[in-house]
PDB file of C-alpha atoms and ligand atoms in Angstrom:
ATOM      1  CA  MET A   1    -102.051 175.585  66.272  1.00  0.00           C
ATOM      2  CA  GLU A   2    -100.747 177.848  63.513  1.00  0.00           C
ATOM      3  CA  VAL A   3     -98.708 175.932  60.966  1.00  0.00           C
ATOM      4  CA  ILE A   4     -98.254 178.843  58.565  1.00  0.00           C
ATOM      5  CA  ALA A   5     -98.325 182.531  59.418  1.00  0.00           C
ATOM      6  CA  VAL A   6     -97.653 185.085  56.695  1.00  0.00           C
ATOM      7  CA  GLU A   7     -97.613 188.757  57.706  1.00  0.00           C
ATOM      8  CA  ASN A   8     -97.333 191.709  55.315  1.00  0.00           C
ATOM      9  CA  LEU A   9     -95.565 189.629  52.672  1.00  0.00           C
ATOM     10  CA  GLN A  10     -94.065 191.605  49.814  1.00  0.00           C
ATOM     11  CA  LYS A  11     -92.205 190.451  46.743  1.00  0.00           C
ATOM     12  CA  THR A  12     -90.908 192.488  43.856  1.00  0.00           C
ATOM     13  CA  PHE A  13     -89.073 191.385  40.729  1.00  0.00           C
ATOM     14  CA  GLY A  14     -87.033 194.427  39.716  1.00  0.00           C
ATOM     15  CA  THR A  15     -89.633 197.186  39.653  1.00  0.00           C
ATOM     16  CA  LEU A  16     -92.590 194.784  39.339  1.00  0.00           C
ATOM     17  CA  GLU A  17     -94.497 194.538  42.620  1.00  0.00           C
ATOM     18  CA  VAL A  18     -95.922 191.028  42.468  1.00  0.00           C
ATOM     19  CA  ILE A  19     -97.002 190.564  46.106  1.00  0.00           C
ATOM     20  CA  LYS A  20     -98.082 193.813  47.699  1.00  0.00           C
ATOM     21  CA  ASP A  21     -99.064 193.178  51.314  1.00  0.00           C
ATOM     22  CA  ILE A  22    -100.401 189.742  52.042  1.00  0.00           C
ATOM     23  CA  SER A  23    -101.262 188.257  55.430  1.00  0.00           C
ATOM     24  CA  PHE A  24    -102.916 184.951  56.238  1.00  0.00           C
ATOM     25  CA  THR A  25    -102.602 181.960  58.526  1.00  0.00           C
ATOM     26  CA  VAL A  26    -103.204 178.240  58.189  1.00  0.00           C
ATOM     27  CA  ASN A  27    -104.014 176.146  61.227  1.00  0.00           C
ATOM     28  CA  LYS A  28    -103.103 172.525  61.760  1.00  0.00           C
ATOM     29  CA  GLY A  29    -105.407 170.188  59.854  1.00  0.00           C
ATOM     30  CA  GLU A  30    -106.888 173.017  57.816  1.00  0.00           C
ATOM     31  CA  VAL A  31    -107.119 173.144  54.006  1.00  0.00           C
ATOM     32  CA  LEU A  32    -106.747 176.616  52.528  1.00  0.00           C
ATOM     33  CA  GLY A  33    -107.628 177.289  48.892  1.00  0.00           C
ATOM     34  CA  ILE A  34    -106.057 180.113  46.887  1.00  0.00           C
ATOM     35  CA  ILE A  35    -107.909 181.240  43.773  1.00  0.00           C
ATOM     36  CA  GLY A  36    -107.413 184.168  41.423  1.00  0.00           C
ATOM     37  CA  PRO A  37    -106.553 185.102  37.862  1.00  0.00           C
ATOM     38  CA  SER A  38    -103.312 184.117  36.194  1.00  0.00           C
ATOM     39  CA  GLY A  39    -100.500 186.497  37.127  1.00  0.00           C
ATOM     40  CA  SER A  40    -102.085 187.538  40.435  1.00  0.00           C
ATOM     41  CA  GLY A  41     -99.134 186.168  42.444  1.00  0.00           C
ATOM     42  CA  LYS A  42    -100.420 182.787  43.664  1.00  0.00           C
ATOM     43  CA  SER A  43     -97.346 180.767  42.684  1.00  0.00           C
ATOM     44  CA  THR A  44     -95.039 183.464  44.008  1.00  0.00           C
ATOM     45  CA  ILE A  45     -96.590 183.146  47.474  1.00  0.00           C
ATOM     46  CA  LEU A  46     -96.018 179.383  47.503  1.00  0.00           C
ATOM     47  CA  ARG A  47     -92.489 179.870  46.172  1.00  0.00           C
ATOM     48  CA  CYS A  48     -91.669 182.408  48.902  1.00  0.00           C
ATOM     49  CA  ILE A  49     -92.944 180.099  51.662  1.00  0.00           C
ATOM     50  CA  THR A  50     -91.098 177.073  50.270  1.00  0.00           C
ATOM     51  CA  GLN A  51     -87.859 179.069  49.828  1.00  0.00           C
ATOM     52  CA  LEU A  52     -87.704 178.970  46.042  1.00  0.00           C
ATOM     53  CA  GLU A  53     -87.846 182.778  46.053  1.00  0.00           C
ATOM     54  CA  GLN A  54     -86.562 185.340  48.543  1.00  0.00           C
ATOM     55  CA  VAL A  55     -89.136 187.763  49.921  1.00  0.00           C
ATOM     56  CA  THR A  56     -88.652 191.532  49.745  1.00  0.00           C
ATOM     57  CA  GLY A  57     -90.589 192.218  52.934  1.00  0.00           C
ATOM     58  CA  GLY A  58     -92.756 190.748  55.664  1.00  0.00           C
ATOM     59  CA  THR A  59     -92.670 187.770  57.992  1.00  0.00           C
ATOM     60  CA  ILE A  60     -93.112 184.045  57.351  1.00  0.00           C
ATOM     61  CA  ARG A  61     -93.437 181.651  60.290  1.00  0.00           C
ATOM     62  CA  ILE A  62     -93.727 177.895  59.853  1.00  0.00           C
ATOM     63  CA  CYS A  63     -94.780 175.886  62.900  1.00  0.00           C
ATOM     64  CA  GLY A  64     -93.929 178.918  65.044  1.00  0.00           C
ATOM     65  CA  GLU A  65     -90.401 179.249  63.673  1.00  0.00           C
ATOM     66  CA  VAL A  66     -89.440 182.461  61.935  1.00  0.00           C
ATOM     67  CA  LEU A  67     -88.118 181.832  58.420  1.00  0.00           C
ATOM     68  CA  VAL A  68     -87.820 185.517  57.593  1.00  0.00           C
ATOM     69  CA  THR A  69     -88.850 188.818  59.141  1.00  0.00           C
ATOM     70  CA  ASP A  70     -88.167 192.538  58.748  1.00  0.00           C
ATOM     71  CA  ILE A  71     -85.619 194.239  60.968  1.00  0.00           C
ATOM     72  CA  GLU A  72     -84.470 197.844  61.251  1.00  0.00           C
ATOM     73  CA  HIS A  73     -81.069 198.305  59.660  1.00  0.00           C
ATOM     74  CA  LYS A  74     -79.547 201.760  59.269  1.00  0.00           C
ATOM     75  CA  GLU A  75     -83.005 203.357  59.319  1.00  0.00           C
ATOM     76  CA  HIS A  76     -84.333 200.943  56.678  1.00  0.00           C
ATOM     77  CA  ARG A  77     -86.497 197.852  56.994  1.00  0.00           C
ATOM     78  CA  VAL A  78     -84.633 194.858  55.593  1.00  0.00           C
ATOM     79  CA  SER A  79     -85.502 191.160  55.396  1.00  0.00           C
ATOM     80  CA  GLN A  80     -83.601 188.990  57.819  1.00  0.00           C
ATOM     81  CA  TYR A  81     -83.607 185.236  57.138  1.00  0.00           C
ATOM     82  CA  ALA A  82     -82.948 182.562  59.743  1.00  0.00           C
ATOM     83  CA  ASP A  83     -79.446 181.069  59.499  1.00  0.00           C
ATOM     84  CA  LYS A  84     -78.834 178.454  56.795  1.00  0.00           C
ATOM     85  CA  GLU A  85     -79.227 175.403  59.020  1.00  0.00           C
ATOM     86  CA  ARG A  86     -82.461 176.708  60.514  1.00  0.00           C
ATOM     87  CA  GLN A  87     -83.734 177.568  57.020  1.00  0.00           C
ATOM     88  CA  ARG A  88     -83.041 174.000  55.971  1.00  0.00           C
ATOM     89  CA  LEU A  89     -84.900 172.570  58.976  1.00  0.00           C
ATOM     90  CA  ILE A  90     -87.843 174.913  58.438  1.00  0.00           C
ATOM     91  CA  GLY A  91     -87.841 173.938  54.755  1.00  0.00           C
ATOM     92  CA  LEU A  92     -88.343 170.301  55.681  1.00  0.00           C
ATOM     93  CA  LYS A  93     -91.677 171.184  57.252  1.00  0.00           C
ATOM     94  CA  ALA A  94     -93.186 172.457  53.991  1.00  0.00           C
ATOM     95  CA  GLY A  95     -93.594 170.264  50.896  1.00  0.00           C
ATOM     96  CA  LEU A  96     -94.520 171.515  47.431  1.00  0.00           C
ATOM     97  CA  VAL A  97     -96.315 169.705  44.624  1.00  0.00           C
ATOM     98  CA  PHE A  98     -95.726 171.403  41.280  1.00  0.00           C
ATOM     99  CA  GLN A  99     -98.064 171.935  38.376  1.00  0.00           C
ATOM    100  CA  ASN A 100     -95.720 170.078  36.022  1.00  0.00           C
ATOM    101  CA  PHE A 101     -94.714 167.283  38.445  1.00  0.00           C
ATOM    102  CA  ASN A 102     -90.932 168.007  38.257  1.00  0.00           C
ATOM    103  CA  LEU A 103     -89.987 164.319  38.419  1.00  0.00           C
ATOM    104  CA  PHE A 104     -86.468 163.234  37.436  1.00  0.00           C
ATOM    105  CA  PRO A 105     -87.003 161.637  33.988  1.00  0.00           C
ATOM    106  CA  HIS A 106     -83.940 159.368  34.256  1.00  0.00           C
ATOM    107  CA  PHE A 107     -84.927 157.907  37.659  1.00  0.00           C
ATOM    108  CA  THR A 108     -87.489 155.183  38.232  1.00  0.00           C
ATOM    109  CA  VAL A 109     -90.647 156.022  40.148  1.00  0.00           C
ATOM    110  CA  LEU A 110     -89.154 154.355  43.238  1.00  0.00           C
ATOM    111  CA  ARG A 111     -85.910 156.320  43.009  1.00  0.00           C
ATOM    112  CA  ASN A 112     -87.809 159.569  42.488  1.00  0.00           C
ATOM    113  CA  ILE A 113     -89.400 158.939  45.894  1.00  0.00           C
ATOM    114  CA  THR A 114     -86.338 157.580  47.733  1.00  0.00           C
ATOM    115  CA  GLU A 115     -83.728 160.088  46.522  1.00  0.00           C
ATOM    116  CA  ALA A 116     -84.574 163.032  48.792  1.00  0.00           C
ATOM    117  CA  GLN A 117     -85.298 160.767  51.765  1.00  0.00           C
ATOM    118  CA  VAL A 118     -81.726 159.446  51.582  1.00  0.00           C
ATOM    119  CA  ARG A 119     -80.078 162.752  50.675  1.00  0.00           C
ATOM    120  CA  VAL A 120     -82.078 165.102  52.898  1.00  0.00           C
ATOM    121  CA  LEU A 121     -83.327 162.947  55.782  1.00  0.00           C
ATOM    122  CA  HIS A 122     -80.311 160.570  55.731  1.00  0.00           C
ATOM    123  CA  ARG A 123     -82.560 157.512  55.766  1.00  0.00           C
ATOM    124  CA  THR A 124     -80.982 154.263  54.633  1.00  0.00           C
ATOM    125  CA  GLN A 125     -81.886 153.008  51.162  1.00  0.00           C
ATOM    126  CA  LYS A 126     -83.949 150.248  52.783  1.00  0.00           C
ATOM    127  CA  GLU A 127     -85.887 152.640  55.035  1.00  0.00           C
ATOM    128  CA  ALA A 128     -86.499 154.978  52.103  1.00  0.00           C
ATOM    129  CA  GLU A 129     -87.753 152.150  49.892  1.00  0.00           C
ATOM    130  CA  GLU A 130     -90.078 150.864  52.599  1.00  0.00           C
ATOM    131  CA  ALA A 131     -91.594 154.318  53.046  1.00  0.00           C
ATOM    132  CA  ALA A 132     -91.852 154.758  49.254  1.00  0.00           C
ATOM    133  CA  LEU A 133     -93.631 151.433  48.774  1.00  0.00           C
ATOM    134  CA  VAL A 134     -96.209 152.261  51.472  1.00  0.00           C
ATOM    135  CA  LEU A 135     -96.917 155.581  49.735  1.00  0.00           C
ATOM    136  CA  LEU A 136     -97.067 153.995  46.273  1.00  0.00           C
ATOM    137  CA  GLU A 137     -99.627 151.521  47.623  1.00  0.00           C
ATOM    138  CA  LYS A 138    -101.636 154.425  49.019  1.00  0.00           C
ATOM    139  CA  MET A 139    -101.490 156.128  45.609  1.00  0.00           C
ATOM    140  CA  SER A 140    -102.553 152.836  43.879  1.00  0.00           C
ATOM    141  CA  LEU A 141     -99.227 152.779  42.035  1.00  0.00           C
ATOM    142  CA  SER A 142     -97.490 149.727  43.501  1.00  0.00           C
ATOM    143  CA  SER A 143     -97.122 148.169  40.055  1.00  0.00           C
ATOM    144  CA  LYS A 144     -95.263 151.231  38.736  1.00  0.00           C
ATOM    145  CA  ALA A 145     -92.328 151.273  41.176  1.00  0.00           C
ATOM    146  CA  GLN A 146     -89.809 150.314  38.474  1.00  0.00           C
ATOM    147  CA  ALA A 147     -91.373 152.370  35.676  1.00  0.00           C
ATOM    148  CA  TYR A 148     -89.896 155.627  34.387  1.00  0.00           C
ATOM    149  CA  PRO A 149     -91.926 158.866  34.430  1.00  0.00           C
ATOM    150  CA  CYS A 150     -92.289 158.841  30.615  1.00  0.00           C
ATOM    151  CA  GLU A 151     -94.169 155.535  30.917  1.00  0.00           C
ATOM    152  CA  LEU A 152     -96.856 157.073  33.146  1.00  0.00           C
ATOM    153  CA  SER A 153     -99.976 159.134  32.509  1.00  0.00           C
ATOM    154  CA  GLY A 154    -100.030 162.722  33.779  1.00  0.00           C
ATOM    155  CA  GLY A 155    -102.289 161.685  36.648  1.00  0.00           C
ATOM    156  CA  GLN A 156     -99.889 158.908  37.629  1.00  0.00           C
ATOM    157  CA  MET A 157     -96.910 161.269  37.443  1.00  0.00           C
ATOM    158  CA  GLN A 158     -98.705 163.739  39.691  1.00  0.00           C
ATOM    159  CA  ARG A 159     -99.479 160.946  42.196  1.00  0.00           C
ATOM    160  CA  VAL A 160     -95.770 160.023  42.220  1.00  0.00           C
ATOM    161  CA  SER A 161     -94.882 163.637  42.920  1.00  0.00           C
ATOM    162  CA  ILE A 162     -97.400 163.729  45.783  1.00  0.00           C
ATOM    163  CA  ALA A 163     -95.853 160.524  47.182  1.00  0.00           C
ATOM    164  CA  ARG A 164     -92.395 162.089  46.873  1.00  0.00           C
ATOM    165  CA  ALA A 165     -93.511 165.134  48.868  1.00  0.00           C
ATOM    166  CA  LEU A 166     -95.256 163.009  51.521  1.00  0.00           C
ATOM    167  CA  ALA A 167     -92.176 160.789  51.928  1.00  0.00           C
ATOM    168  CA  LEU A 168     -90.413 163.669  53.667  1.00  0.00           C
ATOM    169  CA  ASN A 169     -93.195 163.885  56.305  1.00  0.00           C
ATOM    170  CA  PRO A 170     -93.953 167.576  55.877  1.00  0.00           C
ATOM    171  CA  GLU A 171     -96.133 169.432  58.383  1.00  0.00           C
ATOM    172  CA  VAL A 172     -97.864 171.207  55.514  1.00  0.00           C
ATOM    173  CA  LEU A 173     -98.196 170.449  51.830  1.00  0.00           C
ATOM    174  CA  PHE A 174     -98.551 173.126  49.137  1.00  0.00           C
ATOM    175  CA  PHE A 175    -100.100 172.344  45.773  1.00  0.00           C
ATOM    176  CA  ASP A 176     -99.617 174.739  42.851  1.00  0.00           C
ATOM    177  CA  GLU A 177    -102.452 174.053  40.418  1.00  0.00           C
ATOM    178  CA  PRO A 178    -101.940 170.304  40.732  1.00  0.00           C
ATOM    179  CA  THR A 179    -104.465 169.428  38.028  1.00  0.00           C
ATOM    180  CA  SER A 180    -103.997 172.171  35.472  1.00  0.00           C
ATOM    181  CA  ALA A 181    -101.581 170.139  33.329  1.00  0.00           C
ATOM    182  CA  LEU A 182    -104.012 167.189  33.270  1.00  0.00           C
ATOM    183  CA  ASP A 183    -106.848 166.160  30.975  1.00  0.00           C
ATOM    184  CA  PRO A 184    -110.240 166.528  32.650  1.00  0.00           C
ATOM    185  CA  GLU A 185    -110.609 162.769  33.171  1.00  0.00           C
ATOM    186  CA  LEU A 186    -107.307 162.636  35.069  1.00  0.00           C
ATOM    187  CA  THR A 187    -108.134 165.652  37.216  1.00  0.00           C
ATOM    188  CA  GLY A 188    -110.598 163.643  39.296  1.00  0.00           C
ATOM    189  CA  GLU A 189    -108.001 161.110  40.429  1.00  0.00           C
ATOM    190  CA  ILE A 190    -105.734 163.855  41.783  1.00  0.00           C
ATOM    191  CA  LEU A 191    -108.605 165.653  43.492  1.00  0.00           C
ATOM    192  CA  ARG A 192    -109.543 162.337  45.141  1.00  0.00           C
ATOM    193  CA  VAL A 193    -105.992 161.936  46.472  1.00  0.00           C
ATOM    194  CA  ILE A 194    -106.053 165.464  47.919  1.00  0.00           C
ATOM    195  CA  ARG A 195    -109.450 164.740  49.431  1.00  0.00           C
ATOM    196  CA  SER A 196    -108.130 161.595  51.116  1.00  0.00           C
ATOM    197  CA  LEU A 197    -105.187 163.566  52.528  1.00  0.00           C
ATOM    198  CA  ALA A 198    -107.699 166.073  53.917  1.00  0.00           C
ATOM    199  CA  ASP A 199    -109.584 163.170  55.513  1.00  0.00           C
ATOM    200  CA  ASP A 200    -106.271 162.201  57.161  1.00  0.00           C
ATOM    201  CA  LYS A 201    -106.102 165.805  58.515  1.00  0.00           C
ATOM    202  CA  MET A 202    -103.084 166.810  56.443  1.00  0.00           C
ATOM    203  CA  THR A 203    -102.590 170.590  56.551  1.00  0.00           C
ATOM    204  CA  MET A 204    -102.683 171.838  52.943  1.00  0.00           C
ATOM    205  CA  VAL A 205    -102.654 174.980  50.824  1.00  0.00           C
ATOM    206  CA  VAL A 206    -104.056 174.400  47.342  1.00  0.00           C
ATOM    207  CA  VAL A 207    -103.868 176.868  44.458  1.00  0.00           C
ATOM    208  CA  THR A 208    -106.582 175.754  42.095  1.00  0.00           C
ATOM    209  CA  HIS A 209    -108.925 176.686  39.264  1.00  0.00           C
ATOM    210  CA  GLU A 210    -111.319 173.885  40.269  1.00  0.00           C
ATOM    211  CA  MET A 211    -113.973 176.027  41.933  1.00  0.00           C
ATOM    212  CA  ALA A 212    -116.322 173.219  42.976  1.00  0.00           C
ATOM    213  CA  PHE A 213    -113.373 171.447  44.564  1.00  0.00           C
ATOM    214  CA  ALA A 214    -112.246 174.603  46.398  1.00  0.00           C
ATOM    215  CA  ARG A 215    -115.785 175.175  47.648  1.00  0.00           C
ATOM    216  CA  ASP A 216    -116.370 171.600  48.805  1.00  0.00           C
ATOM    217  CA  LEU A 217    -112.972 170.575  50.130  1.00  0.00           C
ATOM    218  CA  CYS A 218    -111.293 173.724  51.446  1.00  0.00           C
ATOM    219  CA  ASP A 219    -112.137 175.105  54.876  1.00  0.00           C
ATOM    220  CA  ARG A 220    -111.249 178.626  53.798  1.00  0.00           C
ATOM    221  CA  VAL A 221    -110.508 180.306  50.499  1.00  0.00           C
ATOM    222  CA  ILE A 222    -108.451 183.363  49.590  1.00  0.00           C
ATOM    223  CA  PHE A 223    -109.271 185.264  46.405  1.00  0.00           C
ATOM    224  CA  MET A 224    -106.232 187.145  45.078  1.00  0.00           C
ATOM    225  CA  ASP A 225    -105.926 189.695  42.347  1.00  0.00           C
ATOM    226  CA  ASN A 226    -102.954 191.802  41.373  1.00  0.00           C
ATOM    227  CA  GLY A 227    -100.783 190.912  44.374  1.00  0.00           C
ATOM    228  CA  VAL A 228    -103.390 191.523  47.077  1.00  0.00           C
ATOM    229  CA  ILE A 229    -106.021 189.450  48.874  1.00  0.00           C
ATOM    230  CA  VAL A 230    -109.344 190.859  47.704  1.00  0.00           C
ATOM    231  CA  GLU A 231    -111.309 188.699  50.142  1.00  0.00           C
ATOM    232  CA  GLN A 232    -110.917 185.585  52.233  1.00  0.00           C
ATOM    233  CA  GLY A 233    -113.402 183.532  54.150  1.00  0.00           C
ATOM    234  CA  ASN A 234    -115.321 180.322  54.544  1.00  0.00           C
ATOM    235  CA  SER A 235    -115.114 178.515  51.200  1.00  0.00           C
ATOM    236  CA  GLN A 236    -118.882 178.002  50.739  1.00  0.00           C
ATOM    237  CA  ASP A 237    -119.630 181.656  51.514  1.00  0.00           C
ATOM    238  CA  LEU A 238    -116.851 183.061  49.362  1.00  0.00           C
ATOM    239  CA  ILE A 239    -117.584 180.950  46.304  1.00  0.00           C
ATOM    240  CA  ASN A 240    -121.393 180.919  46.547  1.00  0.00           C
ATOM    241  CA  ASN A 241    -121.809 184.530  47.739  1.00  0.00           C
ATOM    242  CA  PRO A 242    -118.713 186.620  47.030  1.00  0.00           C
ATOM    243  CA  SER A 243    -118.953 190.144  48.408  1.00  0.00           C
ATOM    244  CA  HIS A 244    -116.527 191.979  46.091  1.00  0.00           C
ATOM    245  CA  GLU A 245    -117.183 192.849  42.465  1.00  0.00           C
ATOM    246  CA  ARG A 246    -113.762 191.557  41.410  1.00  0.00           C
ATOM    247  CA  THR A 247    -114.462 188.178  43.021  1.00  0.00           C
ATOM    248  CA  LYS A 248    -117.895 188.022  41.370  1.00  0.00           C
ATOM    249  CA  ALA A 249    -116.404 188.840  37.972  1.00  0.00           C
ATOM    250  CA  PHE A 250    -113.705 186.192  38.390  1.00  0.00           C
ATOM    251  CA  LEU A 251    -116.090 183.471  39.573  1.00  0.00           C
ATOM    252  CA  SER A 252    -118.648 184.221  36.849  1.00  0.00           C
ATOM    253  CA  ARG A 253    -116.115 182.899  34.317  1.00  0.00           C
ATOM    254  CA  PHE A 254    -116.381 179.456  35.863  1.00  0.00           C
ATOM    255  CA  GLN A 255    -120.171 179.109  35.566  1.00  0.00           C
TER     256      GLN A 255
HETATM  257  P1  ADP B   1     -99.952 183.200  39.318  1.00  0.00           P
HETATM  258  O1  ADP B   1     -99.362 181.968  39.904  1.00  0.00           O
HETATM  259  O2  ADP B   1    -101.062 183.799  40.109  1.00  0.00           O
HETATM  260  O3  ADP B   1    -100.347 183.020  37.877  1.00  0.00           O
HETATM  261  P2  ADP B   1     -97.249 184.228  39.533  1.00  0.00           P
HETATM  262  O4  ADP B   1     -96.969 184.248  40.981  1.00  0.00           O
HETATM  263  O5  ADP B   1     -96.662 183.107  38.750  1.00  0.00           O
HETATM  264  O6  ADP B   1     -98.821 184.339  39.307  1.00  0.00           O
HETATM  265  O7  ADP B   1     -96.731 185.560  38.871  1.00  0.00           O
HETATM  266  C1  ADP B   1     -97.131 186.829  39.330  1.00  0.00           C
HETATM  267  C2  ADP B   1     -96.400 187.888  38.502  1.00  0.00           C
HETATM  268  O8  ADP B   1     -95.011 187.824  38.782  1.00  0.00           O
HETATM  269  C3  ADP B   1     -96.555 187.748  37.010  1.00  0.00           C
HETATM  270  O9  ADP B   1     -96.680 189.033  36.466  1.00  0.00           O
HETATM  271  C4  ADP B   1     -95.245 187.112  36.607  1.00  0.00           C
HETATM  272  O10 ADP B   1     -94.914 187.449  35.290  1.00  0.00           O
HETATM  273  C5  ADP B   1     -94.272 187.704  37.595  1.00  0.00           C
HETATM  274  N1  ADP B   1     -93.124 186.831  37.878  1.00  0.00           N
HETATM  275  C6  ADP B   1     -93.165 185.608  38.437  1.00  0.00           C
HETATM  276  N2  ADP B   1     -91.920 185.086  38.582  1.00  0.00           N
HETATM  277  C7  ADP B   1     -91.066 186.016  38.084  1.00  0.00           C
HETATM  278  C8  ADP B   1     -89.647 186.093  37.941  1.00  0.00           C
HETATM  279  N3  ADP B   1     -88.845 185.089  38.352  1.00  0.00           N
HETATM  280  N4  ADP B   1     -89.130 187.215  37.384  1.00  0.00           N
HETATM  281  C9  ADP B   1     -89.921 188.235  36.984  1.00  0.00           C
HETATM  282  N5  ADP B   1     -91.277 188.237  37.092  1.00  0.00           N
HETATM  283  C10 ADP B   1     -91.835 187.145  37.628  1.00  0.00           C
HETATM  284 MG1   MG B   2     -99.136 180.084  39.099  1.00  0.00          MG
END
């Protein structure tokens, strides 16, 4: 089953064409990696799918539901979004883990995880706390429930932000360079968490500069440059034997 379908996605900022014409799908239980140089549009794709940016063209479907598509309007193609309530419901299906964690500094770890459950899913405080404690246990952070973000390491903060995203039971989880703000020794703990989610068959899209991780964990990888997909394919094939010169040049920097 297709969880994410992106067709002919376009995004411009003023006159800057950041996403030119991008199409891809993600099936249930699949892990898709997105690699490419800085500025190629990777974050913008995740931000368009998770409704932090509005697209300028193309279609996005999440679990078969159309978030946005092009329609003819007075001889022009314009983007038509689903109505607000439907957008909200579709939004609940897609979680996003940010590069810089984006935790609330003045909330405890527990409250960071319960807040959206209560506000967005209308769970009771008790239900939200129970769900949060199960996730904290899974992230080996039970002892940090009452700590504040500033008392945690970067790796711990990122695990809290993963728990916060999981608490909303998304159908698909997006990670935007989840380890790039971390010291190398903390990177491993986050990659292990993502690996365990993959073992649980969580559908995920991971933007990453960790090439060995992309090769070994992802089912498929997309290589992007300059707002287009240069190539996509099986992760082992793409990373071990890229077919395009641009992909080869990019990957050679990681050897
Ligand atoms: P990546 O994540 O691959 O590094 P981004 O998606 O963050 O790339 O950015 C792609 C391009 O879009 C860059 O040139 C960036 O400067 C530009 N860009 C991103 N967000 C905005 C914005 N809000 N306004 C203007 N330009 C933006
Ligand atoms: Mg980015």
